[in-house]
Amino acid sequence: MGPEEKAAVIFNTTFVHPVKFYISGFSNIPHVKYFYVFLCFVYIITVLGNGFLISVIYLVKTLHTPKYMIVFNLALTDLCGSTALIPKLLDTFLFDRRYIFYEACISYMFFVLFFGSVQSWTLVTMSYDRFIAICFPLRYHSIVTKPAIAAMLLSALAVLLSAIACMIRLVDRLSFCSSLVVKSFYCDHGPVVRLACNDISLNYIMGYVAFILILCIPLVLIAFTYVCISIALSRIASGEERLKAMKTCTCHLILVAVFFLPIVGTNIATVSSQIHPNARIINSTLTHTIPALLNPIIYSLKTEEVLNSIRKLCKRNRISNKKLSKKVNSLSQLY
């Protein structure tokens, strides 16, 4: 009996929901476990990198600004999103535990979608910060305040939480009567919905609404802010000042490209051509995992404020270690 037949018989006869789904993952790829080992290293570096960036922002008081509130939120979202996806993915495929309980599958779907959408809107908030800094520099500190940024982030969080919860609620209303094999690397919304045996038109509508909310609107808003920034920069007479202002946007533009380009590319490839399931799974996996890995590296290496803060922390630690060793030496001399 193959996995499809096995999954089909694991069904709760009292309810329309199955007891378990079967996550298929890759098909007929030799040495695929090396890819999952690679993802394990990606997760470790993601946790270390984002944890380090969060610690630096928390410990250095000069970074307690509205701009770094957004960076802190992005790092925290990356950390939570990777933790929601990768450990379970590794458990599923490295240890061949491909059956997943229905409730766990729904929770899995919710957290992966939620943290991905929060990451998208955090990048929008970052673009707003750069827009005000360059287009209204004299009013920046009066407009971009901690309460204003907190309100923006919390509002986005509330809207996204409601939208993703609505998507999941609609999935929960479906009946699954035949195949329960999810042709993806996790409990992805599309592959799970396509397994249902009743009307899924409302789910598709909600899926398109979520796609517009999570991907299209953020991209349009970011593009609009950079059009405004470009116009403002073109009015700056000095080339040196223009270059200095552009440098403040470099990190954000790299983060936007790293996050949005793979997602847009994967969706275009899926819609325009018959992409092989294995290729789609690799693209989707890297799209979900690589941005969270790169974000702290980009911010740590490309931002002068963060680099200076890291140097200060290292210097402070060296001084405290020297003081501690002196105290230990003086105590040892006394005794």
mmCIF file of C-alpha atoms in Angstrom:
data_model
loop_
_atom_site.group_PDB
_atom_site.id
_atom_site.type_symbol
_atom_site.label_atom_id
_atom_site.label_comp_id
_atom_site.label_asym_id
_atom_site.label_seq_id
_atom_site.Cartn_x
_atom_site.Cartn_y
_atom_site.Cartn_z
ATOM 1 C CA MET A 1 0.000 0.000 0.000
ATOM 2 C CA GLY A 2 1.523 3.340 -1.138
ATOM 3 C CA PRO A 3 1.492 6.555 0.882
ATOM 4 C CA GLU A 4 -1.626 7.834 -0.927
ATOM 5 C CA GLU A 5 -3.685 4.768 -0.035
ATOM 6 C CA LYS A 6 -2.338 4.740 3.521
ATOM 7 C CA ALA A 7 -3.244 8.396 3.960
ATOM 8 C CA ALA A 8 -6.683 7.858 2.472
ATOM 9 C CA VAL A 9 -7.618 5.230 5.051
ATOM 10 C CA ILE A 10 -6.451 7.312 8.029
ATOM 11 C CA PHE A 11 -9.759 9.148 8.173
ATOM 12 C CA ASN A 12 -11.987 10.204 11.030
ATOM 13 C CA THR A 13 -15.432 8.759 10.175
ATOM 14 C CA THR A 14 -17.287 11.055 12.607
ATOM 15 C CA PHE A 15 -16.053 14.309 11.047
ATOM 16 C CA VAL A 16 -15.279 15.563 7.552
ATOM 17 C CA HIS A 17 -11.672 16.219 8.641
ATOM 18 C CA PRO A 18 -9.007 13.547 8.252
ATOM 19 C CA VAL A 19 -6.987 12.336 11.199
ATOM 20 C CA LYS A 20 -3.726 12.902 9.285
ATOM 21 C CA PHE A 21 -2.287 14.270 6.060
ATOM 22 C CA TYR A 22 0.739 12.840 4.254
ATOM 23 C CA ILE A 23 3.359 15.403 3.121
ATOM 24 C CA SER A 24 4.977 14.059 -0.048
ATOM 25 C CA GLY A 25 7.951 16.444 -0.444
ATOM 26 C CA PHE A 26 10.411 15.647 -3.250
ATOM 27 C CA SER A 27 9.916 12.715 -5.592
ATOM 28 C CA ASN A 28 12.728 10.587 -7.050
ATOM 29 C CA ILE A 29 15.678 12.815 -6.136
ATOM 30 C CA PRO A 30 18.804 10.913 -5.056
ATOM 31 C CA HIS A 31 20.728 12.120 -1.982
ATOM 32 C CA VAL A 32 17.947 14.584 -1.111
ATOM 33 C CA LYS A 33 18.892 14.355 2.567
ATOM 34 C CA TYR A 34 21.908 16.582 1.846
ATOM 35 C CA PHE A 35 19.462 19.369 0.971
ATOM 36 C CA TYR A 36 17.770 18.984 4.357
ATOM 37 C CA VAL A 37 21.167 19.018 6.106
ATOM 38 C CA PHE A 38 21.840 22.291 4.255
ATOM 39 C CA LEU A 39 18.522 23.642 5.579
ATOM 40 C CA CYS A 40 19.600 22.611 9.077
ATOM 41 C CA PHE A 41 22.730 24.791 8.753
ATOM 42 C CA VAL A 42 20.582 27.604 7.303
ATOM 43 C CA TYR A 43 18.347 27.436 10.384
ATOM 44 C CA ILE A 44 21.292 27.458 12.832
ATOM 45 C CA ILE A 45 22.862 30.516 11.137
ATOM 46 C CA THR A 46 19.427 32.212 10.948
ATOM 47 C CA VAL A 47 18.878 31.748 14.691
ATOM 48 C CA LEU A 48 22.411 32.919 15.563
ATOM 49 C CA GLY A 49 22.308 35.896 13.164
ATOM 50 C CA ASN A 50 18.866 37.185 14.106
ATOM 51 C CA GLY A 51 19.439 36.449 17.810
ATOM 52 C CA PHE A 52 22.699 38.428 17.642
ATOM 53 C CA LEU A 53 21.043 41.389 15.881
ATOM 54 C CA ILE A 54 18.155 41.411 18.394
ATOM 55 C CA SER A 55 20.676 41.328 21.274
ATOM 56 C CA VAL A 56 22.738 44.216 19.831
ATOM 57 C CA ILE A 57 19.631 46.406 19.346
ATOM 58 C CA TYR A 58 18.410 45.545 22.857
ATOM 59 C CA LEU A 59 21.757 46.150 24.600
ATOM 60 C CA VAL A 60 22.887 49.343 22.815
ATOM 61 C CA LYS A 61 20.758 52.307 23.921
ATOM 62 C CA THR A 62 21.738 54.441 20.902
ATOM 63 C CA LEU A 63 19.831 51.927 18.738
ATOM 64 C CA HIS A 64 16.604 52.434 20.717
ATOM 65 C CA THR A 65 15.159 54.516 17.873
ATOM 66 C CA PRO A 66 12.028 54.144 15.673
ATOM 67 C CA LYS A 67 14.172 52.906 12.744
ATOM 68 C CA TYR A 68 15.687 50.101 14.815
ATOM 69 C CA MET A 69 12.303 49.225 16.295
ATOM 70 C CA ILE A 70 11.420 48.156 12.737
ATOM 71 C CA VAL A 71 14.730 46.267 12.305
ATOM 72 C CA PHE A 72 14.151 44.536 15.668
ATOM 73 C CA ASN A 73 10.647 43.539 14.528
ATOM 74 C CA LEU A 74 12.018 42.175 11.240
ATOM 75 C CA ALA A 75 14.711 40.123 13.001
ATOM 76 C CA LEU A 76 12.155 38.755 15.488
ATOM 77 C CA THR A 77 9.746 37.889 12.652
ATOM 78 C CA ASP A 78 12.544 36.138 10.721
ATOM 79 C CA LEU A 79 13.449 34.144 13.820
ATOM 80 C CA CYS A 80 9.834 33.114 14.505
ATOM 81 C CA GLY A 81 9.080 32.364 10.837
ATOM 82 C CA SER A 82 12.132 30.118 10.442
ATOM 83 C CA THR A 83 11.331 28.361 13.724
ATOM 84 C CA ALA A 84 7.747 27.783 12.582
ATOM 85 C CA LEU A 85 8.891 26.168 9.319
ATOM 86 C CA ILE A 86 12.351 24.574 9.351
ATOM 87 C CA PRO A 87 12.420 22.347 12.499
ATOM 88 C CA LYS A 88 9.158 20.652 11.502
ATOM 89 C CA LEU A 89 10.355 20.349 7.893
ATOM 90 C CA LEU A 90 13.556 18.619 9.076
ATOM 91 C CA ASP A 91 11.585 16.340 11.385
ATOM 92 C CA THR A 92 9.265 15.415 8.503
ATOM 93 C CA PHE A 93 11.887 14.528 5.899
ATOM 94 C CA LEU A 94 15.158 13.779 7.703
ATOM 95 C CA PHE A 95 13.422 11.371 10.091
ATOM 96 C CA ASP A 96 10.730 10.303 7.594
ATOM 97 C CA ARG A 97 7.757 11.375 9.755
ATOM 98 C CA ARG A 98 5.584 12.463 6.849
ATOM 99 C CA TYR A 99 2.214 11.883 8.457
ATOM 100 C CA ILE A 100 0.963 15.003 10.238
ATOM 101 C CA PHE A 101 -2.192 15.347 12.342
ATOM 102 C CA TYR A 102 -4.908 17.536 10.832
ATOM 103 C CA GLU A 103 -4.831 20.087 13.686
ATOM 104 C CA ALA A 104 -1.010 20.281 13.541
ATOM 105 C CA CYS A 105 -1.188 20.784 9.758
ATOM 106 C CA ILE A 106 -3.618 23.701 10.111
ATOM 107 C CA SER A 107 -1.479 25.317 12.846
ATOM 108 C CA TYR A 108 1.649 24.796 10.727
ATOM 109 C CA MET A 109 -0.025 26.546 7.780
ATOM 110 C CA PHE A 110 -1.197 29.459 9.943
ATOM 111 C CA PHE A 111 2.170 30.288 11.514
ATOM 112 C CA VAL A 112 4.184 30.015 8.267
ATOM 113 C CA LEU A 113 1.734 32.271 6.389
ATOM 114 C CA PHE A 114 1.393 34.719 9.279
ATOM 115 C CA PHE A 115 5.111 35.319 9.856
ATOM 116 C CA GLY A 116 5.747 35.571 6.104
ATOM 117 C CA SER A 117 3.052 38.248 5.765
ATOM 118 C CA VAL A 118 4.385 40.175 8.799
ATOM 119 C CA GLN A 119 7.846 40.190 7.203
ATOM 120 C CA SER A 120 6.355 41.672 4.019
ATOM 121 C CA TRP A 121 4.624 44.552 5.845
ATOM 122 C CA THR A 122 7.656 45.206 8.055
ATOM 123 C CA LEU A 123 9.557 45.977 4.834
ATOM 124 C CA VAL A 124 6.765 48.431 3.928
ATOM 125 C CA THR A 125 7.217 50.160 7.310
ATOM 126 C CA MET A 126 10.965 50.370 6.615
ATOM 127 C CA SER A 127 10.296 52.024 3.245
ATOM 128 C CA TYR A 128 8.016 54.569 4.991
ATOM 129 C CA ASP A 129 10.873 55.369 7.389
ATOM 130 C CA ARG A 130 13.273 55.978 4.452
ATOM 131 C CA PHE A 131 10.607 58.010 2.596
ATOM 132 C CA ILE A 132 10.136 60.429 5.512
ATOM 133 C CA ALA A 133 13.901 60.601 6.212
ATOM 134 C CA ILE A 134 14.723 61.685 2.636
ATOM 135 C CA CYS A 135 11.600 63.574 1.512
ATOM 136 C CA PHE A 136 10.876 65.368 4.836
ATOM 137 C CA PRO A 137 14.238 65.393 6.675
ATOM 138 C CA LEU A 138 13.428 68.402 8.894
ATOM 139 C CA ARG A 139 10.182 66.818 10.119
ATOM 140 C CA TYR A 140 11.562 63.262 10.431
ATOM 141 C CA HIS A 141 11.884 63.209 14.233
ATOM 142 C CA SER A 142 8.417 64.671 14.732
ATOM 143 C CA ILE A 143 6.720 62.239 12.272
ATOM 144 C CA VAL A 144 8.665 59.001 12.768
ATOM 145 C CA THR A 145 8.305 58.511 16.505
ATOM 146 C CA LYS A 146 8.293 55.337 18.593
ATOM 147 C CA PRO A 147 4.494 55.504 19.218
ATOM 148 C CA ALA A 148 3.845 56.083 15.482
ATOM 149 C CA ILE A 149 5.996 53.106 14.425
ATOM 150 C CA ALA A 150 4.513 50.901 17.172
ATOM 151 C CA ALA A 151 1.012 51.847 15.959
ATOM 152 C CA MET A 152 1.915 51.001 12.337
ATOM 153 C CA LEU A 153 3.443 47.646 13.240
ATOM 154 C CA LEU A 154 0.570 46.683 15.569
ATOM 155 C CA SER A 155 -2.056 47.731 12.988
ATOM 156 C CA ALA A 156 -0.380 45.609 10.304
ATOM 157 C CA LEU A 157 -0.173 42.733 12.793
ATOM 158 C CA ALA A 158 -3.914 42.958 13.593
ATOM 159 C CA VAL A 159 -4.991 43.119 9.923
ATOM 160 C CA LEU A 160 -2.723 40.248 8.886
ATOM 161 C CA LEU A 161 -3.760 38.129 11.869
ATOM 162 C CA SER A 162 -7.419 38.593 10.877
ATOM 163 C CA ALA A 163 -6.772 37.817 7.189
ATOM 164 C CA ILE A 164 -4.707 34.663 7.819
ATOM 165 C CA ALA A 165 -7.165 33.486 10.515
ATOM 166 C CA CYS A 166 -9.995 33.898 7.982
ATOM 167 C CA MET A 167 -8.052 31.835 5.402
ATOM 168 C CA ILE A 168 -7.451 29.062 7.931
ATOM 169 C CA ARG A 169 -11.100 29.126 9.068
ATOM 170 C CA LEU A 170 -12.207 28.576 5.462
ATOM 171 C CA VAL A 171 -9.798 25.629 5.137
ATOM 172 C CA ASP A 172 -11.263 24.195 8.348
ATOM 173 C CA ARG A 173 -14.711 24.142 6.701
ATOM 174 C CA LEU A 174 -13.592 21.852 3.880
ATOM 175 C CA SER A 175 -14.214 18.120 3.556
ATOM 176 C CA PHE A 176 -11.412 15.764 2.549
ATOM 177 C CA CYS A 177 -12.808 12.527 1.133
ATOM 178 C CA SER A 178 -10.191 11.038 -1.187
ATOM 179 C CA SER A 179 -6.432 11.638 -1.464
ATOM 180 C CA LEU A 180 -4.762 13.183 1.595
ATOM 181 C CA VAL A 181 -1.273 13.503 0.075
ATOM 182 C CA VAL A 182 -0.110 17.141 0.293
ATOM 183 C CA LYS A 183 2.187 17.683 -2.706
ATOM 184 C CA SER A 184 4.472 20.200 -1.049
ATOM 185 C CA PHE A 185 7.190 20.424 1.612
ATOM 186 C CA TYR A 186 4.796 21.652 4.329
ATOM 187 C CA CYS A 187 1.063 22.130 4.825
ATOM 188 C CA ASP A 188 0.870 24.801 2.128
ATOM 189 C CA HIS A 189 -2.486 26.505 1.579
ATOM 190 C CA GLY A 190 -2.910 25.757 -2.150
ATOM 191 C CA PRO A 191 -1.947 22.047 -2.131
ATOM 192 C CA VAL A 192 -4.130 21.373 0.945
ATOM 193 C CA VAL A 193 -7.190 23.220 -0.462
ATOM 194 C CA ARG A 194 -6.920 21.331 -3.777
ATOM 195 C CA LEU A 195 -7.408 18.034 -1.879
ATOM 196 C CA ALA A 196 -10.927 19.044 -0.745
ATOM 197 C CA CYS A 197 -13.966 17.338 -2.283
ATOM 198 C CA ASN A 198 -16.485 20.179 -1.768
ATOM 199 C CA ASP A 199 -16.703 23.732 -3.184
ATOM 200 C CA ILE A 200 -13.394 25.603 -2.822
ATOM 201 C CA SER A 201 -14.293 28.789 -4.750
ATOM 202 C CA LEU A 202 -14.417 30.855 -1.528
ATOM 203 C CA ASN A 203 -10.976 29.540 -0.544
ATOM 204 C CA TYR A 204 -9.563 30.591 -3.915
ATOM 205 C CA ILE A 205 -11.079 34.061 -3.551
ATOM 206 C CA MET A 206 -9.584 34.399 -0.069
ATOM 207 C CA GLY A 207 -6.270 33.092 -1.415
ATOM 208 C CA TYR A 208 -6.238 35.852 -4.061
ATOM 209 C CA VAL A 209 -7.177 38.464 -1.431
ATOM 210 C CA ALA A 210 -4.291 37.264 0.762
ATOM 211 C CA PHE A 211 -1.934 37.299 -2.261
ATOM 212 C CA ILE A 212 -2.870 40.930 -2.973
ATOM 213 C CA LEU A 213 -2.625 41.876 0.714
ATOM 214 C CA ILE A 214 0.688 40.114 1.406
ATOM 215 C CA LEU A 215 2.524 40.613 -1.894
ATOM 216 C CA CYS A 216 0.917 43.105 -4.309
ATOM 217 C CA ILE A 217 -0.001 46.005 -1.973
ATOM 218 C CA PRO A 218 3.390 45.971 -0.157
ATOM 219 C CA LEU A 219 5.243 45.960 -3.512
ATOM 220 C CA VAL A 220 3.130 48.855 -4.846
ATOM 221 C CA LEU A 221 3.648 50.890 -1.656
ATOM 222 C CA ILE A 222 7.409 50.242 -1.632
ATOM 223 C CA ALA A 223 7.646 51.158 -5.335
ATOM 224 C CA PHE A 224 5.652 54.370 -4.687
ATOM 225 C CA THR A 225 7.929 55.416 -1.806
ATOM 226 C CA TYR A 226 11.022 54.886 -3.973
ATOM 227 C CA VAL A 227 9.523 56.904 -6.839
ATOM 228 C CA CYS A 228 9.012 59.749 -4.336
ATOM 229 C CA ILE A 229 12.557 59.234 -2.971
ATOM 230 C CA SER A 230 13.979 59.332 -6.530
ATOM 231 C CA ILE A 231 12.178 62.619 -7.236
ATOM 232 C CA ALA A 232 13.445 64.088 -3.942
ATOM 233 C CA LEU A 233 17.012 62.938 -4.710
ATOM 234 C CA SER A 234 16.914 64.440 -8.222
ATOM 235 C CA ARG A 235 16.298 67.863 -6.622
ATOM 236 C CA ILE A 236 19.438 67.633 -4.479
ATOM 237 C CA ALA A 237 22.104 69.756 -6.168
ATOM 238 C CA SER A 238 25.185 68.135 -4.605
ATOM 239 C CA GLY A 239 26.132 64.728 -6.007
ATOM 240 C CA GLU A 240 27.886 63.845 -2.757
ATOM 241 C CA GLU A 241 24.754 64.534 -0.691
ATOM 242 C CA ARG A 242 22.659 62.558 -3.188
ATOM 243 C CA LEU A 243 24.995 59.558 -2.872
ATOM 244 C CA LYS A 244 24.936 59.813 0.929
ATOM 245 C CA ALA A 245 21.108 59.796 0.936
ATOM 246 C CA MET A 246 21.024 56.831 -1.485
ATOM 247 C CA LYS A 247 23.363 54.829 0.767
ATOM 248 C CA THR A 248 20.792 55.002 3.588
ATOM 249 C CA CYS A 249 18.380 53.090 1.312
ATOM 250 C CA THR A 250 20.838 50.402 0.152
ATOM 251 C CA CYS A 251 20.136 47.915 2.973
ATOM 252 C CA HIS A 252 16.395 48.221 2.582
ATOM 253 C CA LEU A 253 16.526 47.774 -1.202
ATOM 254 C CA ILE A 254 18.648 44.615 -0.792
ATOM 255 C CA LEU A 255 16.175 43.240 1.796
ATOM 256 C CA VAL A 256 13.233 43.991 -0.528
ATOM 257 C CA ALA A 257 14.973 42.273 -3.480
ATOM 258 C CA VAL A 258 15.937 39.215 -1.374
ATOM 259 C CA PHE A 259 12.385 38.825 -0.030
ATOM 260 C CA PHE A 260 10.152 39.722 -2.995
ATOM 261 C CA LEU A 261 12.063 38.654 -6.145
ATOM 262 C CA PRO A 262 12.093 34.876 -5.358
ATOM 263 C CA ILE A 263 8.388 34.943 -4.392
ATOM 264 C CA VAL A 264 7.396 36.876 -7.529
ATOM 265 C CA GLY A 265 9.611 34.635 -9.694
ATOM 266 C CA THR A 266 8.154 31.426 -8.233
ATOM 267 C CA ASN A 267 4.557 32.644 -8.691
ATOM 268 C CA ILE A 268 5.153 33.805 -12.274
ATOM 269 C CA ALA A 269 6.827 30.478 -13.139
ATOM 270 C CA THR A 270 3.943 28.534 -11.564
ATOM 271 C CA VAL A 271 1.254 30.515 -13.435
ATOM 272 C CA SER A 272 2.981 30.892 -16.828
ATOM 273 C CA SER A 273 4.404 27.384 -17.268
ATOM 274 C CA GLN A 274 4.187 23.820 -16.022
ATOM 275 C CA ILE A 275 6.981 23.961 -13.451
ATOM 276 C CA HIS A 276 8.178 20.556 -12.193
ATOM 277 C CA PRO A 277 6.952 19.819 -8.629
ATOM 278 C CA ASN A 278 10.521 19.267 -7.403
ATOM 279 C CA ALA A 279 11.659 22.610 -8.869
ATOM 280 C CA ARG A 280 8.660 24.349 -7.284
ATOM 281 C CA ILE A 281 9.436 22.804 -3.873
ATOM 282 C CA ILE A 282 13.116 23.864 -4.055
ATOM 283 C CA ASN A 283 12.126 27.424 -5.083
ATOM 284 C CA SER A 284 9.491 27.675 -2.355
ATOM 285 C CA THR A 285 11.806 26.258 0.321
ATOM 286 C CA LEU A 286 14.607 28.693 -0.483
ATOM 287 C CA THR A 287 12.108 31.573 -0.770
ATOM 288 C CA HIS A 288 10.866 30.838 2.754
ATOM 289 C CA THR A 289 14.298 30.316 4.347
ATOM 290 C CA ILE A 290 17.070 32.349 2.645
ATOM 291 C CA PRO A 291 15.724 35.913 3.307
ATOM 292 C CA ALA A 292 15.636 35.255 7.072
ATOM 293 C CA LEU A 293 19.251 34.033 6.844
ATOM 294 C CA LEU A 294 20.501 37.047 4.853
ATOM 295 C CA ASN A 295 18.635 39.887 6.602
ATOM 296 C CA PRO A 296 20.808 40.046 9.776
ATOM 297 C CA ILE A 297 23.995 39.586 7.719
ATOM 298 C CA ILE A 298 23.026 42.488 5.427
ATOM 299 C CA TYR A 299 22.121 44.741 8.359
ATOM 300 C CA SER A 300 25.218 43.839 10.370
ATOM 301 C CA LEU A 301 27.668 44.349 7.491
ATOM 302 C CA LYS A 302 26.049 47.200 5.545
ATOM 303 C CA THR A 303 24.857 49.505 8.368
ATOM 304 C CA GLU A 304 27.489 51.723 9.971
ATOM 305 C CA GLU A 305 25.401 52.272 13.129
ATOM 306 C CA VAL A 306 25.120 48.519 13.779
ATOM 307 C CA LEU A 307 28.843 47.949 13.087
ATOM 308 C CA ASN A 308 29.785 50.768 15.502
ATOM 309 C CA SER A 309 27.417 49.350 18.119
ATOM 310 C CA ILE A 310 29.008 45.881 17.766
ATOM 311 C CA ARG A 311 32.460 47.460 18.222
ATOM 312 C CA LYS A 312 31.240 49.312 21.329
ATOM 313 C CA LEU A 313 29.840 46.101 22.806
ATOM 314 C CA CYS A 314 33.113 44.251 22.141
ATOM 315 C CA LYS A 315 35.113 47.102 23.695
ATOM 316 C CA ARG A 316 32.793 47.190 26.715
ATOM 317 C CA ASN A 317 33.150 43.427 27.182
ATOM 318 C CA ARG A 318 36.967 43.649 26.973
ATOM 319 C CA ILE A 319 37.044 46.425 29.596
ATOM 320 C CA SER A 320 34.706 44.519 31.950
ATOM 321 C CA ASN A 321 36.810 41.340 31.494
ATOM 322 C CA LYS A 322 39.990 43.268 32.338
ATOM 323 C CA LYS A 323 38.356 44.756 35.464
ATOM 324 C CA LEU A 324 37.160 41.323 36.506
ATOM 325 C CA SER A 325 40.626 39.778 36.038
ATOM 326 C CA LYS A 326 42.198 42.619 38.083
ATOM 327 C CA LYS A 327 39.730 41.993 40.917
ATOM 328 C CA VAL A 328 40.460 38.252 40.822
ATOM 329 C CA ASN A 329 44.238 38.944 40.905
ATOM 330 C CA SER A 330 43.929 41.375 43.820
ATOM 331 C CA LEU A 331 41.779 38.884 45.771
ATOM 332 C CA SER A 332 44.254 36.088 45.103
ATOM 333 C CA GLN A 333 47.088 38.269 46.387
ATOM 334 C CA LEU A 334 45.174 39.009 49.598
ATOM 335 C CA TYR A 335 44.631 35.323 50.307
#
